[in-house]
Amino acid sequence: MPSRLQLVTLLAFALPALCAAAPSVSRLTPPSELFAANNSSGPVIARFLPGQRFDLQATVRLDAGATLADFRFLVDGVETRPAAGTTSVVTTGLTLPKDVNAAVVSQRAFSLKKPGVHTLSVRATQSDGQSVSASGNFEIVALERNGRLAKNIIILLGDGMGASQRTAARIMGRGYAQGKAQSPLAMDTFPVTGMVMTSSLDGIVTDSSPGMSNYVTGNKSANNTEGVFPDDTADAFDNPRIEYLSEYLHRTQGKALGIVTTADVFDATPAAMAVHTSNRGYGTGIVDQFLDDRGLTGLTVLMGGGRKWFLPNGDKLKANGTLDGQPMNGSQRDARSDYELPADLVAGWGAARGAKDAGRDLIKDFEGAGFAYAPDKAGLAAAASASKLLGLFSYSNMNVAFDKINKRRGASTIVDDYGFPDQPMLDEMASAALNVLAKHKQGFVAMIEGASIDKQEHLMDTDRWLLEVLEFDRAVQVAKDFAAKHPDTIVIVTADHECSGASIIGASTKTMTALQAATATPGAAAQRDAVVGTYQASKFPKYTIAADGYPVSTDVDFKMLIGYGANADRYETWLAHPTPTQDSQQPFVGSAPQSTYPATPNVRNASTGFLVTGQVPGESAVHTATDVPLSAYGRGAAAFTGVMDNTDVFFKLAKIVGAR
Ligand SMILES: [Zn+2]
């Protein structure tokens, strides 16, 4: 008879073997609480419009040595009937541990019309006949038509623009008197305002990819991914897709899509309107997909920075790290960040297959597809008669309003350091975009992004993000004016998330001369305790606004002061920084003059400011989970009141334009 110890030992070895002796399902997509937590009373995670397309997928773990013999998806117990070529089984290139034998099974571009919560099941059988089934759920949301429909949707997205950023821009741009704002921001005049919960699929704090795509897919994506659900394969472009608002409305109503940003156009927010990828960093594939899948999205206007992804890359890196001698054109196209889709995805969605083509001349291809190309502000004016428009105004992210406006005033040549002296302001881009989109009789979906509100908040460059909000608000006015003339338009202005935990802590008690003098005395006593005026000591900071709409200077006596609740270590002087902080996305960031700019906020002002110790590691401020305001104007605006999830916005917009 075995001893007690021998029994325990036997069991310990036998149990894992027993458990493994059957296939299991470790992921079922779309995501649900029913599958993930066996929770049938939790919220339904995945919701779709009637007929909105999405991919079904499961990861099936097989016994060692076994192969997958069969799989099928069932909805409410009835087998789905996939169209020819739209299913796949992937067993290689998985991101699971090496000793796991698994198959990722997919059915592409599924859709369902019947409203309600549905059960999704997968049934899989391995080569020895053992089978497994697992279930989750999703919802088809019925939209009842009532009221007059809108034709056009304009989404103004202030990246990282929470309530503090709106308030601070109002104080700077409009001024206060005895506690009252002298006048409102354009976004303040929108009649309806609600609050939005911004979390992503995998964290309370979102990054910009799901921050945007959740608004326009109706579903939660994971951080760093856009228009897709997570999967267990390494390929960044094969993830289970969710049909975008632009795609759904192009397919069902023929609407056009316009994307306008001050960022590089491959950046998370613009890409999360139209491109499906699990890696927001894959710029070559992202910009290629903008053009290649224009038949799905209706892409008609694309405007921003990012020319580095459109220029053919003829440079070849030699073994010694030098280039092959051709003049560098700034291209950062690279096969490693490009895409090529699997056959089932192409068959299911009617998507372009793509190709790894670093040498592609994408500007030429856009022009070949009928797009007018504007390389600068002058070119933008010249393209006024275009029916499709591509504008690429810099290699990567455009210069910020602070530096663009100073160039126009002849007060600084910072933009020249980037090689693009004639960049448009966001309101000028918005105006050109709406002019082109208005020619499309079926209406349009436009997204206009103030991208560097967020980027300068990460850098805690207060004066630069403040002017970004003012620039963005001028674009809000352009959209409002458009909607006033075209009343079949709904305009929303919101953010994808808050960034930096910015707070208006008060104002300086010093004149500018005294504040500048304080930098001679390092330490908090001279630069914090003697400077920061709180409560009534903050008075009402006064900025003189020039005819161009921006402050003559942000360095004024008794200036407004901003603190950061989500900050990394930095040195603070409260003064505007004469140069921007380095932007690692720029192709020539390593060469002078850009390389002479401060590398991070942590070294900026190290010799003149006082150290503010942050709560987060790293060198920049981070996004926060705080709800953000959303203001609405135009037809259907009344729907946007109360506290809503970011995915709710999708269904409200769809209803306003009569999706069903
Ligand atoms: Zn963002």
XYZ file of C-alpha atoms and ligand atoms in Angstrom:
661
model
C 0.000 0.000 0.000
C 1.463 3.430 -0.887
C 2.163 5.783 1.958
C 0.267 9.063 2.254
C 3.290 10.946 0.910
C 3.582 8.599 -2.087
C -0.115 9.191 -2.871
C 0.285 12.945 -2.799
C 3.320 12.675 -5.076
C 1.421 10.428 -7.493
C -1.488 12.852 -7.628
C 0.782 15.831 -8.120
C 2.236 14.257 -11.251
C -0.971 12.726 -12.532
C -3.240 15.770 -12.197
C -1.612 18.123 -14.704
C -1.489 15.263 -17.199
C -5.163 14.529 -16.656
C -6.078 18.199 -16.993
C -4.126 18.531 -20.230
C -5.707 15.463 -21.764
C -8.434 17.442 -23.477
C -8.531 20.547 -25.633
C -9.530 23.833 -24.009
C -10.467 27.327 -25.172
C -8.266 30.089 -23.732
C -9.695 33.020 -25.683
C -13.058 33.683 -27.307
C -13.632 36.829 -29.376
C -15.535 39.142 -29.211
C -14.595 39.546 -25.545
C -17.259 38.891 -22.921
C -17.541 38.638 -19.175
C -19.517 35.439 -19.697
C -16.457 33.737 -21.206
C -13.690 35.521 -19.253
C -15.242 35.397 -15.777
C -18.196 33.043 -16.243
C -20.246 36.056 -15.231
C -23.661 36.161 -16.862
C -24.854 39.180 -14.878
C -21.924 41.461 -15.731
C -22.046 44.093 -18.460
C -22.146 42.897 -22.070
C -18.720 43.968 -23.318
C -19.114 43.651 -27.098
C -21.994 45.501 -28.760
C -22.645 46.052 -32.451
C -25.097 47.737 -34.759
C -27.447 45.507 -36.716
C -25.365 44.310 -39.663
C -22.098 45.803 -38.359
C -19.310 43.413 -39.252
C -16.853 41.836 -36.816
C -14.614 38.780 -36.702
C -15.235 35.686 -34.593
C -12.132 34.049 -33.186
C -11.068 31.485 -30.606
C -7.756 30.171 -29.338
C -8.001 26.408 -28.853
C -5.304 24.725 -26.775
C -4.646 21.182 -27.962
C -2.951 18.215 -26.343
C 0.701 17.723 -27.190
C 0.947 16.009 -30.556
C -2.725 16.586 -31.402
C -3.942 18.684 -34.325
C -7.218 20.512 -34.834
C -9.711 18.326 -36.708
C -12.717 20.611 -36.818
C -14.134 23.864 -35.494
C -17.388 25.724 -35.792
C -18.935 28.862 -34.364
C -22.526 28.871 -33.165
C -24.752 31.827 -32.375
C -27.661 31.048 -30.068
C -26.923 27.364 -30.689
C -27.151 27.621 -34.480
C -24.059 27.099 -36.607
C -22.909 30.176 -38.484
C -22.457 29.696 -42.205
C -19.186 31.344 -43.182
C -18.736 32.408 -46.805
C -16.089 30.542 -48.795
C -12.530 31.436 -47.861
C -13.443 33.483 -44.785
C -12.260 31.028 -42.127
C -8.740 30.118 -41.048
C -6.738 28.002 -38.639
C -3.402 29.473 -37.544
C -0.965 27.309 -35.595
C 2.367 29.060 -36.148
C 3.577 32.544 -35.257
C 1.638 32.497 -31.990
C 2.576 34.591 -28.971
C 1.768 31.765 -26.516
C 4.513 29.976 -24.553
C 6.541 27.637 -26.782
C 5.337 24.428 -25.105
C 1.673 25.283 -25.802
C 0.146 23.496 -28.789
C -2.670 25.746 -29.961
C -4.766 26.765 -32.950
C -6.261 30.212 -33.498
C -9.497 29.745 -35.442
C -11.293 32.621 -37.156
C -14.423 33.438 -39.072
C -14.154 36.849 -40.727
C -16.675 39.635 -41.216
C -19.591 38.070 -39.361
C -22.718 40.145 -38.846
C -26.192 39.751 -37.410
C -29.321 41.857 -37.711
C -31.444 40.536 -34.846
C -31.340 42.849 -31.810
C -30.664 41.503 -28.331
C -28.000 39.652 -26.382
C -26.760 36.583 -28.230
C -24.718 33.603 -27.109
C -21.582 32.909 -29.119
C -20.119 29.417 -28.827
C -17.133 27.724 -30.364
C -16.931 23.951 -30.705
C -13.542 22.443 -31.523
C -12.430 18.859 -32.014
C -8.840 17.644 -31.951
C -7.356 14.796 -33.978
C -8.084 12.085 -31.346
C -11.782 12.952 -31.380
C -11.912 14.835 -28.086
C -13.831 18.069 -28.333
C -14.435 21.213 -26.334
C -16.973 23.978 -26.456
C -17.007 27.379 -24.798
C -19.458 30.268 -24.775
C -19.548 34.009 -24.466
C -22.006 36.681 -25.503
C -22.428 39.894 -27.455
C -25.262 42.308 -28.112
C -26.864 43.713 -31.247
C -28.175 47.156 -30.344
C -31.471 48.134 -31.936
C -31.700 51.742 -33.015
C -35.139 53.254 -33.282
C -35.417 56.119 -35.702
C -36.959 59.254 -34.367
C -36.557 62.899 -35.206
C -34.828 64.295 -38.263
C -31.625 62.620 -39.283
C -28.216 64.212 -39.666
C -26.143 63.647 -42.780
C -22.709 64.738 -41.579
C -20.729 63.842 -38.467
C -17.859 66.020 -37.256
C -15.819 64.695 -34.341
C -13.433 67.268 -32.890
C -10.940 65.414 -30.782
C -8.766 67.383 -28.405
C -6.208 64.740 -27.560
C -5.672 64.709 -23.803
C -8.143 67.563 -23.316
C -9.851 67.208 -19.963
C -11.862 69.792 -18.058
C -8.720 71.531 -16.717
C -7.355 72.077 -20.193
C -10.610 73.667 -21.318
C -10.699 75.948 -18.279
C -7.065 76.976 -18.627
C -7.540 77.858 -22.301
C -10.590 79.935 -21.410
C -8.664 81.843 -18.742
C -5.791 82.533 -21.137
C -7.752 83.112 -24.317
C -10.794 84.949 -22.999
C -9.856 86.358 -19.595
C -11.924 86.640 -16.433
C -13.297 89.689 -14.639
C -14.555 89.554 -11.036
C -15.113 85.839 -11.343
C -16.825 85.815 -14.721
C -15.385 84.744 -18.049
C -15.211 87.712 -20.407
C -16.527 85.440 -23.165
C -16.808 81.696 -23.788
C -14.600 79.425 -25.856
C -16.280 78.138 -29.020
C -16.660 74.732 -27.373
C -18.312 76.388 -24.354
C -21.136 77.586 -26.610
C -22.249 74.069 -27.560
C -25.690 73.590 -26.004
C -25.238 70.083 -24.595
C -22.404 68.686 -22.500
C -21.906 65.272 -20.941
C -19.068 63.348 -19.355
C -17.329 60.355 -20.916
C -15.698 57.331 -19.270
C -12.551 56.592 -21.272
C -11.180 53.210 -20.129
C -9.853 50.683 -22.634
C -10.365 46.910 -22.780
C -7.298 46.203 -20.669
C -6.901 49.091 -18.247
C -8.616 51.979 -16.515
C -6.110 54.290 -18.234
C -6.350 54.252 -22.019
C -3.817 55.269 -24.599
C -4.894 57.190 -27.672
C -5.585 54.149 -29.888
C -8.602 52.697 -28.057
C -9.310 56.207 -26.780
C -10.331 57.055 -30.336
C -11.402 53.718 -31.777
C -13.824 53.014 -28.917
C -15.769 56.081 -30.101
C -15.983 54.808 -33.663
C -16.339 51.036 -33.299
C -18.689 50.924 -30.308
C -16.315 48.418 -28.743
C -13.420 48.340 -26.320
C -10.015 47.792 -27.847
C -6.864 47.071 -25.863
C -4.166 49.688 -25.407
C -1.922 50.326 -28.422
C -4.476 48.678 -30.732
C -7.083 50.236 -33.014
C -10.173 48.796 -34.683
C -9.376 45.257 -33.530
C -9.753 42.848 -30.634
C -6.675 41.223 -29.070
C -5.461 37.831 -30.294
C -2.657 35.307 -29.754
C -0.809 35.775 -33.039
C 2.303 37.892 -33.557
C 1.068 39.472 -36.814
C -0.055 43.036 -35.993
C -2.459 43.259 -38.941
C -4.372 39.953 -38.675
C -6.304 40.691 -35.469
C -10.077 40.230 -35.313
C -11.519 43.373 -36.871
C -14.460 45.525 -35.854
C -16.117 47.551 -38.595
C -15.497 51.284 -38.083
C -18.243 53.913 -38.149
C -16.638 55.223 -41.355
C -16.719 51.755 -42.944
C -20.259 51.008 -41.802
C -21.579 54.356 -43.043
C -19.604 54.187 -46.290
C -20.985 50.699 -46.970
C -24.585 51.426 -45.989
C -24.932 55.137 -46.843
C -22.005 56.008 -49.130
C -20.532 58.532 -46.729
C -17.029 59.941 -47.194
C -14.326 59.993 -44.510
C -12.111 62.942 -43.641
C -9.198 62.813 -41.199
C -7.386 65.955 -40.089
C -4.693 66.054 -37.417
C -1.769 68.137 -36.254
C 0.076 64.879 -35.532
C 1.798 62.544 -37.937
C -1.156 60.969 -39.786
C -0.021 57.476 -38.738
C -0.515 58.475 -35.097
C -2.976 56.624 -32.892
C -5.965 58.962 -33.151
C -6.096 59.392 -36.951
C -5.305 55.704 -37.540
C -8.080 54.689 -35.126
C -10.640 56.127 -37.569
C -9.809 53.763 -40.420
C -6.902 51.363 -39.890
C -7.045 47.966 -38.197
C -3.901 46.993 -36.324
C -2.730 45.755 -32.958
C 0.435 47.862 -33.182
C -0.087 51.619 -33.362
C 3.614 52.008 -34.139
C 3.571 50.281 -37.551
C 3.567 53.464 -39.581
C 4.329 52.075 -43.037
C 1.447 49.630 -42.970
C -0.881 52.155 -41.346
C -0.458 54.836 -44.014
C -0.587 52.227 -46.799
C -3.878 50.929 -45.429
C -5.348 54.454 -45.435
C -5.050 54.412 -49.234
C -5.421 50.691 -49.941
C -8.706 50.369 -48.020
C -10.264 53.669 -49.139
C -12.904 51.523 -50.842
C -13.971 50.308 -47.390
C -13.641 53.555 -45.440
C -14.511 56.169 -48.071
C -11.314 58.071 -47.281
C -11.539 61.403 -49.080
C -9.426 63.793 -47.001
C -6.237 62.970 -45.113
C -4.284 65.843 -43.656
C -1.549 66.337 -41.091
C 2.139 65.556 -40.691
C 3.847 62.268 -41.466
C 5.414 62.692 -44.878
C 8.255 60.404 -43.743
C 5.942 57.394 -44.234
C 4.908 58.454 -47.759
C 8.334 59.017 -49.282
C 9.912 56.010 -50.993
C 12.726 54.567 -48.964
C 15.568 53.940 -51.338
C 18.187 54.118 -48.648
C 19.755 50.857 -47.678
C 21.483 50.518 -44.362
C 24.956 49.062 -44.815
C 26.576 46.680 -42.343
C 28.655 49.476 -40.833
C 25.510 51.457 -40.030
C 25.905 54.090 -42.743
C 23.488 54.613 -45.585
C 24.295 53.638 -49.136
C 25.187 57.146 -50.208
C 21.892 58.301 -51.662
C 20.673 61.610 -50.292
C 18.403 61.013 -47.331
C 14.850 62.119 -48.095
C 13.518 61.671 -44.563
C 11.708 58.446 -45.437
C 11.149 56.009 -42.601
C 9.223 53.474 -44.640
C 10.288 50.006 -43.611
C 9.082 46.496 -44.477
C 9.103 45.614 -40.785
C 6.339 48.124 -40.059
C 4.374 47.265 -43.213
C 1.464 44.886 -43.701
C 0.313 41.943 -45.775
C -3.049 40.437 -44.853
C -3.953 36.752 -44.590
C -6.300 35.372 -47.268
C -9.328 34.866 -44.994
C -9.249 38.518 -43.928
C -8.993 39.677 -47.538
C -11.876 37.387 -48.549
C -14.107 38.297 -45.619
C -13.689 42.045 -45.647
C -12.861 42.743 -49.263
C -9.731 44.419 -47.945
C -6.618 45.049 -49.987
C -3.959 42.392 -49.397
C -1.132 44.886 -48.957
C 2.548 44.356 -49.637
C 5.838 44.944 -47.856
C 7.014 47.745 -50.083
C 9.366 50.200 -48.403
C 10.134 51.663 -51.826
C 6.521 52.647 -52.523
C 5.945 56.277 -53.517
C 2.716 56.701 -51.586
C 2.169 60.372 -52.468
C 2.239 59.368 -56.139
C -0.206 56.549 -55.428
C -2.576 58.949 -53.651
C -2.378 61.295 -56.630
C -3.022 58.344 -58.934
C -6.192 57.661 -56.931
C -7.445 61.181 -57.615
C -6.201 63.013 -54.517
C -4.854 66.547 -54.879
C -1.648 66.870 -52.840
C -0.911 69.899 -50.671
C 2.622 70.052 -49.241
C 2.155 73.329 -47.333
C -0.300 76.113 -46.504
C 0.042 77.661 -49.967
C -0.669 74.266 -51.536
C -3.730 73.908 -49.341
C -5.207 77.099 -50.763
C -4.391 75.927 -54.286
C -6.246 72.646 -53.691
C -9.556 74.345 -52.887
C -11.275 72.861 -55.950
C -10.181 69.293 -55.209
C -12.693 66.504 -54.642
C -10.131 64.455 -52.682
C -7.285 65.897 -50.684
C -4.007 64.704 -49.186
C -2.066 67.248 -47.124
C 1.300 66.359 -45.577
C 2.865 69.373 -43.938
C 5.897 67.932 -42.130
C 7.990 64.765 -41.822
C 6.291 63.652 -38.605
C 4.181 65.569 -36.058
C 3.546 69.124 -37.215
C 5.063 71.982 -35.281
C 2.881 73.280 -32.477
C 0.769 76.451 -32.577
C 3.191 78.269 -30.244
C 5.998 77.924 -32.784
C 3.868 78.184 -35.953
C 2.286 81.447 -34.814
C 5.616 82.908 -33.751
C 6.972 82.129 -37.219
C 4.045 83.971 -38.812
C 4.712 86.920 -36.545
C 8.388 86.894 -37.448
C 9.159 86.255 -33.788
C 10.836 82.845 -34.085
C 12.264 80.472 -36.684
C 11.724 77.218 -34.764
C 9.599 75.711 -37.574
C 12.490 76.261 -39.981
C 14.553 73.888 -37.839
C 12.162 71.128 -38.924
C 12.329 72.135 -42.588
C 8.682 73.203 -42.956
C 8.313 76.986 -42.713
C 4.794 77.210 -44.212
C 2.585 74.929 -42.099
C -1.159 75.629 -41.822
C -2.958 76.111 -38.514
C -5.559 73.496 -37.547
C -8.520 75.810 -38.238
C -7.188 76.389 -41.764
C -6.874 72.631 -42.287
C -10.377 72.041 -40.875
C -11.828 74.644 -43.168
C -10.150 73.131 -46.263
C -11.241 69.626 -45.254
C -14.888 70.563 -44.711
C -14.884 72.426 -48.013
C -13.860 69.231 -49.831
C -16.105 66.910 -47.803
C -19.172 69.114 -48.314
C -19.033 68.264 -52.033
C -19.980 64.666 -51.232
C -23.736 64.397 -51.532
C -24.123 61.369 -49.255
C -22.523 63.198 -46.342
C -19.379 62.467 -44.405
C -17.690 61.497 -41.179
C -14.880 63.898 -40.277
C -12.426 63.676 -37.410
C -10.406 66.805 -36.635
C -7.731 66.356 -34.000
C -5.781 68.794 -31.873
C -3.063 66.209 -31.309
C -0.341 68.097 -29.534
C -2.473 69.172 -26.599
C -1.596 65.679 -25.415
C 1.942 65.610 -26.745
C 2.902 68.845 -24.986
C 1.144 67.723 -21.786
C 3.306 64.604 -21.773
C 6.247 67.007 -21.874
C 4.621 69.268 -19.263
C 5.285 72.205 -21.599
C 2.453 74.342 -20.246
C 2.649 77.294 -22.620
C 2.794 75.037 -25.670
C -0.239 72.876 -24.810
C -2.255 75.931 -23.843
C -1.832 77.381 -27.321
C -2.734 73.985 -28.760
C -6.105 74.176 -26.986
C -6.636 77.694 -28.337
C -5.746 76.514 -31.856
C -8.094 73.554 -31.462
C -10.909 75.826 -30.292
C -10.549 77.876 -33.485
C -11.136 74.628 -35.417
C -14.178 74.036 -33.208
C -15.499 77.416 -34.357
C -14.951 76.415 -38.004
C -16.961 73.224 -37.455
C -19.695 75.101 -35.618
C -19.953 77.636 -38.449
C -20.179 74.765 -40.942
C -22.990 73.127 -38.958
C -24.824 76.447 -38.676
C -24.832 76.615 -42.486
C -25.495 72.882 -42.916
C -28.037 72.056 -40.200
C -28.008 68.359 -41.122
C -24.717 68.088 -39.224
C -23.908 66.811 -35.744
C -20.709 68.153 -34.180
C -19.149 66.745 -31.031
C -16.062 68.059 -29.288
C -14.373 65.809 -26.784
C -11.137 64.074 -25.812
C -9.905 60.505 -25.928
C -8.623 60.794 -22.346
C -7.160 63.333 -19.974
C -3.380 63.654 -19.925
C -0.929 64.771 -17.232
C -3.487 65.479 -14.512
C -3.119 69.164 -15.285
C -4.487 71.515 -12.646
C -4.848 75.259 -12.552
C -3.196 75.845 -9.196
C -3.361 79.645 -9.249
C -1.186 82.381 -10.636
C 2.213 83.920 -10.154
C 2.436 86.713 -7.598
C 5.403 88.110 -9.534
C 5.872 90.388 -12.464
C 7.649 88.713 -15.367
C 10.858 90.567 -14.527
C 10.756 89.247 -10.972
C 9.880 85.723 -12.115
C 12.820 85.691 -14.507
C 15.083 86.998 -11.744
C 13.961 84.158 -9.459
C 15.690 81.618 -11.727
C 18.999 82.890 -10.349
C 18.097 81.314 -7.010
C 17.597 77.561 -7.345
C 15.203 75.842 -4.991
C 11.596 75.809 -3.936
C 11.763 78.709 -1.519
C 12.460 81.304 -4.200
C 10.613 79.706 -7.082
C 7.630 78.016 -5.460
C 6.896 79.486 -2.030
C 7.571 83.040 -3.153
C 5.797 82.695 -6.486
C 2.661 80.548 -6.348
C -0.419 82.601 -5.530
C -3.358 80.417 -4.508
C -7.023 81.276 -3.949
C -7.599 85.055 -4.087
C -3.862 85.639 -4.508
C -4.319 84.173 -7.981
C -6.449 87.220 -8.971
C -7.300 87.168 -12.715
C -4.283 86.600 -15.000
C -4.480 88.886 -18.032
C -3.159 87.990 -21.456
C -3.266 90.360 -24.403
C -4.740 88.573 -27.407
C -3.343 89.574 -30.806
C -5.403 89.895 -33.985
C -4.357 86.347 -34.966
C -6.291 85.019 -31.951
C -3.320 84.010 -29.819
C -1.679 85.733 -26.816
C 0.951 88.290 -27.741
C 3.030 86.490 -25.106
C 2.330 83.773 -22.558
C 5.032 85.232 -20.315
C 2.952 87.943 -18.707
C 3.070 89.494 -15.263
C 1.123 87.361 -12.760
C 0.700 84.525 -15.264
C -1.539 81.526 -14.696
C 0.260 78.533 -13.163
C -0.357 74.871 -13.940
C 0.570 71.881 -11.788
C 0.565 68.241 -12.861
C -0.892 65.321 -10.925
C 0.411 62.570 -13.219
C 3.907 63.919 -13.658
C 7.429 62.619 -13.933
C 10.290 64.525 -12.327
C 10.858 67.910 -13.903
C 12.405 71.286 -13.219
C 9.925 74.152 -13.177
C 10.575 77.844 -13.801
C 6.985 78.776 -14.817
C 8.493 80.480 -17.887
C 7.743 79.617 -21.500
C 10.472 77.443 -22.994
C 12.163 79.145 -25.949
C 12.496 75.873 -27.867
C 10.338 72.758 -27.894
C 11.526 69.576 -26.245
C 12.897 66.983 -28.697
C 10.356 64.900 -30.635
C 11.778 61.410 -31.079
C 9.434 60.774 -34.040
C 11.212 63.323 -36.231
C 13.608 61.699 -38.718
C 16.309 64.317 -38.153
C 15.969 64.633 -34.365
C 19.546 63.438 -33.991
C 21.011 66.296 -36.031
C 21.374 69.977 -35.238
C 19.436 72.128 -34.711
C 16.789 69.701 -33.337
C 19.425 67.784 -31.381
C 20.281 70.954 -29.459
C 16.778 71.103 -27.920
C 16.262 69.675 -24.416
C 15.963 65.891 -24.665
C 13.363 65.509 -21.881
C 11.444 67.599 -19.310
C 13.771 66.112 -16.729
C 16.804 67.939 -18.113
C 14.915 71.008 -19.310
C 15.633 73.882 -16.900
C 17.844 71.645 -14.759
C 20.152 74.581 -14.061
C 17.487 77.243 -13.545
C 14.306 75.664 -12.153
C 13.256 73.930 -8.970
C 12.827 70.176 -8.895
C 9.268 68.874 -8.820
C 9.342 65.212 -7.918
C 6.808 63.165 -9.858
C 4.761 60.130 -8.950
C 5.319 58.245 -12.181
C 8.501 56.640 -13.435
C 10.027 57.663 -16.735
C 10.505 61.103 -18.176
C 7.040 62.268 -19.152
C 3.629 62.813 -17.672
C 1.056 60.101 -18.365
C -2.597 59.778 -19.309
C -5.147 59.584 -16.514
C -8.446 57.735 -16.108
C -10.464 60.869 -15.320
C -13.738 61.284 -17.230
C -13.594 63.909 -19.989
C -16.227 66.427 -21.092
C -18.046 66.019 -24.405
C -19.966 68.954 -25.881
C -22.392 68.647 -28.783
C -23.902 71.022 -31.317
C -26.271 70.526 -34.215
C -28.817 67.910 -35.160
C -29.272 65.255 -32.489
C -27.001 67.023 -29.985
C -29.459 66.426 -27.145
C -28.379 62.757 -27.005
C -25.025 63.664 -25.501
C -26.031 64.578 -21.971
C -25.302 62.663 -18.782
C -22.407 60.324 -18.046
C -21.675 57.855 -20.827
C -19.127 55.255 -21.809
C -16.913 56.085 -24.782
C -18.492 53.173 -26.678
C -21.967 54.706 -26.143
C -20.923 57.656 -28.323
C -20.728 55.336 -31.351
C -24.345 54.210 -30.969
C -25.586 57.773 -30.405
C -23.832 58.992 -33.564
C -25.097 56.015 -35.570
C -28.644 56.703 -34.451
C -28.414 60.396 -35.338
C -27.451 59.549 -38.936
C -30.127 56.874 -39.226
C -28.072 53.693 -39.094
C -30.126 50.525 -38.701
Zn -4.607 60.612 -26.745
